Coordinates of C-alpha atoms in Angstrom, one line a residue:
M1 CA 0.0 0.0 0.0
N2 CA 1.4 3.4 -1.0
G3 CA 0.7 6.6 0.9
P4 CA 0.3 7.4 4.6
R5 CA -1.6 5.1 6.9
P6 CA -5.2 6.0 7.5
T7 CA -6.2 7.3 10.9
T8 CA -8.6 5.6 13.3
R9 CA -11.2 7.8 15.0
V10 CA -11.2 7.1 18.7
F11 CA -12.3 8.6 22.0
L12 CA -9.6 10.1 24.2
S13 CA -10.4 7.5 26.8
D14 CA -9.4 4.7 24.4
L15 CA -5.8 6.0 23.8
S16 CA -4.1 4.1 26.6
S17 CA -5.5 0.8 25.2
L18 CA -4.1 1.3 21.7
Q19 CA -0.8 0.0 20.4
A20 CA 2.2 2.4 20.3
D21 CA 2.5 4.1 16.9
S22 CA -1.2 3.8 16.1
K23 CA -2.3 6.7 13.9
I24 CA -5.4 8.3 15.5
R25 CA -7.8 11.2 15.4
F26 CA -9.6 12.3 18.5
L27 CA -11.4 15.3 20.1
G28 CA -10.3 16.9 23.4
C29 CA -10.7 20.0 25.4
V30 CA -7.6 22.0 26.3
T31 CA -7.1 22.1 30.1
H32 CA -3.4 23.2 30.2
Y33 CA -0.5 24.2 28.0
T34 CA 3.1 23.7 29.2
I35 CA 5.4 26.1 27.4
T36 CA 8.7 24.4 28.4
T37 CA 7.7 21.0 27.0
G38 CA 5.4 22.1 24.2
H39 CA 2.6 19.8 25.5
L40 CA -1.1 20.4 25.7
I41 CA -3.2 18.5 28.2
L42 CA -6.6 17.6 26.7
E43 CA -9.6 16.1 28.4
H44 CA -12.9 14.6 27.3
N45 CA -15.4 13.3 29.9
Y46 CA -16.5 10.2 28.0
P47 CA -17.7 7.8 29.0
R48 CA -19.5 9.7 31.7
S49 CA -19.6 6.8 34.1
K50 CA -16.0 7.4 34.9
T51 CA -15.2 9.3 38.1
A52 CA -12.7 11.7 36.5
P53 CA -12.4 12.8 32.9
S54 CA -9.8 11.1 30.8
S55 CA -6.8 13.2 29.8
V56 CA -3.7 12.9 27.6
S57 CA -0.6 14.9 26.9
V58 CA -0.2 16.0 23.3
D59 CA 3.2 17.0 21.9
I60 CA 2.6 19.9 19.6
N61 CA 6.3 21.0 19.1
A62 CA 6.2 20.2 15.4
L63 CA 3.1 22.4 15.0
L64 CA 4.0 25.4 17.1
E65 CA 4.5 27.8 14.1
D66 CA 1.0 27.0 12.8
L67 CA -1.0 27.2 16.0
T68 CA -2.6 30.4 17.3
A69 CA -2.9 31.5 20.9
E70 CA -6.6 31.0 20.8
E71 CA -6.1 27.3 20.0
L72 CA -4.0 26.9 23.1
C73 CA -6.5 28.5 25.4
V74 CA -8.2 26.5 28.2
G75 CA -11.6 25.4 27.1
T76 CA -10.9 25.2 23.4
W77 CA -12.1 21.9 21.8
L78 CA -9.5 20.6 19.3
N79 CA -9.4 17.8 16.8
V80 CA -6.0 16.0 16.9
V81 CA -4.4 13.7 14.4
G82 CA -1.3 12.0 15.5
Y83 CA 0.5 8.9 16.8
V84 CA 0.2 7.2 20.1
R85 CA 3.6 7.1 21.9
E86 CA 4.7 5.3 25.1
S87 CA 5.6 7.7 27.9
E88 CA 6.7 8.1 31.4
P89 CA 4.1 9.5 33.9
V90 CA 3.7 13.3 33.6
P91 CA 5.4 15.2 36.4
P92 CA 3.5 17.8 38.4
L93 CA 3.0 21.0 36.5
S94 CA 5.0 24.0 37.7
P95 CA 3.5 27.5 37.7
Q96 CA 6.5 29.0 36.0
S97 CA 6.1 26.8 32.8
S98 CA 2.4 27.2 32.4
F99 CA 0.5 29.3 29.9
P100 CA -2.4 31.2 31.5
S101 CA -5.6 31.1 29.4
T102 CA -6.7 34.5 30.6
P103 CA -5.0 37.3 32.5
G104 CA -7.0 36.4 35.7
D105 CA -5.7 32.8 35.5
A106 CA -2.1 34.0 36.1
N107 CA -3.0 34.6 39.8
R108 CA -4.7 31.2 40.3
P109 CA -2.9 28.1 41.3
N110 CA -2.5 25.6 38.5
Q111 CA -4.4 22.3 38.6
R112 CA -3.0 19.0 37.6
P113 CA -4.8 17.0 35.0
S114 CA -7.6 15.1 36.6
A115 CA -6.9 11.6 35.3
I116 CA -3.8 9.6 34.5
P117 CA -4.4 6.8 32.0
P118 CA -3.7 3.2 33.3
R119 CA -0.8 2.9 30.7
P120 CA 1.0 6.2 30.3
V121 CA 0.9 7.4 26.7
Y122 CA 1.1 10.7 24.9
V123 CA 0.2 11.7 21.4
E124 CA 2.7 13.1 19.0
A125 CA 0.5 15.5 17.0
I126 CA 0.9 15.9 13.2
M127 CA -2.2 18.0 12.8
V128 CA -4.3 20.1 15.2
F129 CA -7.4 22.1 14.3
P130 CA -10.2 23.7 16.2
A131 CA -13.5 21.8 16.5
G132 CA -15.5 25.0 16.3
A133 CA -19.1 25.1 17.5
I134 CA -19.6 21.4 18.1
S135 CA -22.4 19.5 19.9
I136 CA -20.3 17.2 22.1
G137 CA -23.2 14.8 22.8
E138 CA -23.9 14.4 19.1
Y139 CA -20.2 13.8 18.3
E140 CA -20.1 11.1 21.0
R141 CA -23.3 9.4 19.7
I142 CA -22.0 9.4 16.1
L143 CA -18.5 8.2 17.0
C144 CA -20.0 5.5 19.2
N145 CA -22.3 4.3 16.4
S146 CA -19.5 4.4 13.9
Q147 CA -17.2 2.3 16.1
H148 CA -20.1 -0.2 16.6
V149 CA -20.5 -0.5 12.8
E150 CA -16.7 -1.0 12.3
R151 CA -16.7 -3.8 15.0
M152 CA -19.7 -5.5 13.2
I153 CA -17.8 -5.3 9.8
Q154 CA -14.6 -6.8 11.4
F155 CA -16.7 -9.5 13.1
T156 CA -18.2 -10.6 9.7
H157 CA -14.8 -10.8 7.9

């Protein structure tokens, strides 16, 4: 097969169960940006039965020239295309290396991501773009249905 590998659309909560080097696309909400490492922390509270939202560190160093400050702001929903990579656990965030999302945030203590995946992974991003005005519930329903159809197709082959 010629050309790049296709991406697999996944929920952020599925990332730690995927093989390293899997090419994926997922949606997540920015909760933190660490300037010194060039990593975003993204969350998505799906599935809702979990006690804390799933989160993942996303290495955006290769994309820094193309990203805007608005895309790095806390609360922004982003689509990420990239590769799952093995990682060490993320150290606690230091106030000196953090990017405040608003001027008022500079005076508030930083919060650590709320969930650490069972198998520490991070995503090496090759493309990041804003999700825009998205209905998260609708997105979750459609992706869940799509994954169900893909499993049914694989089961019959």
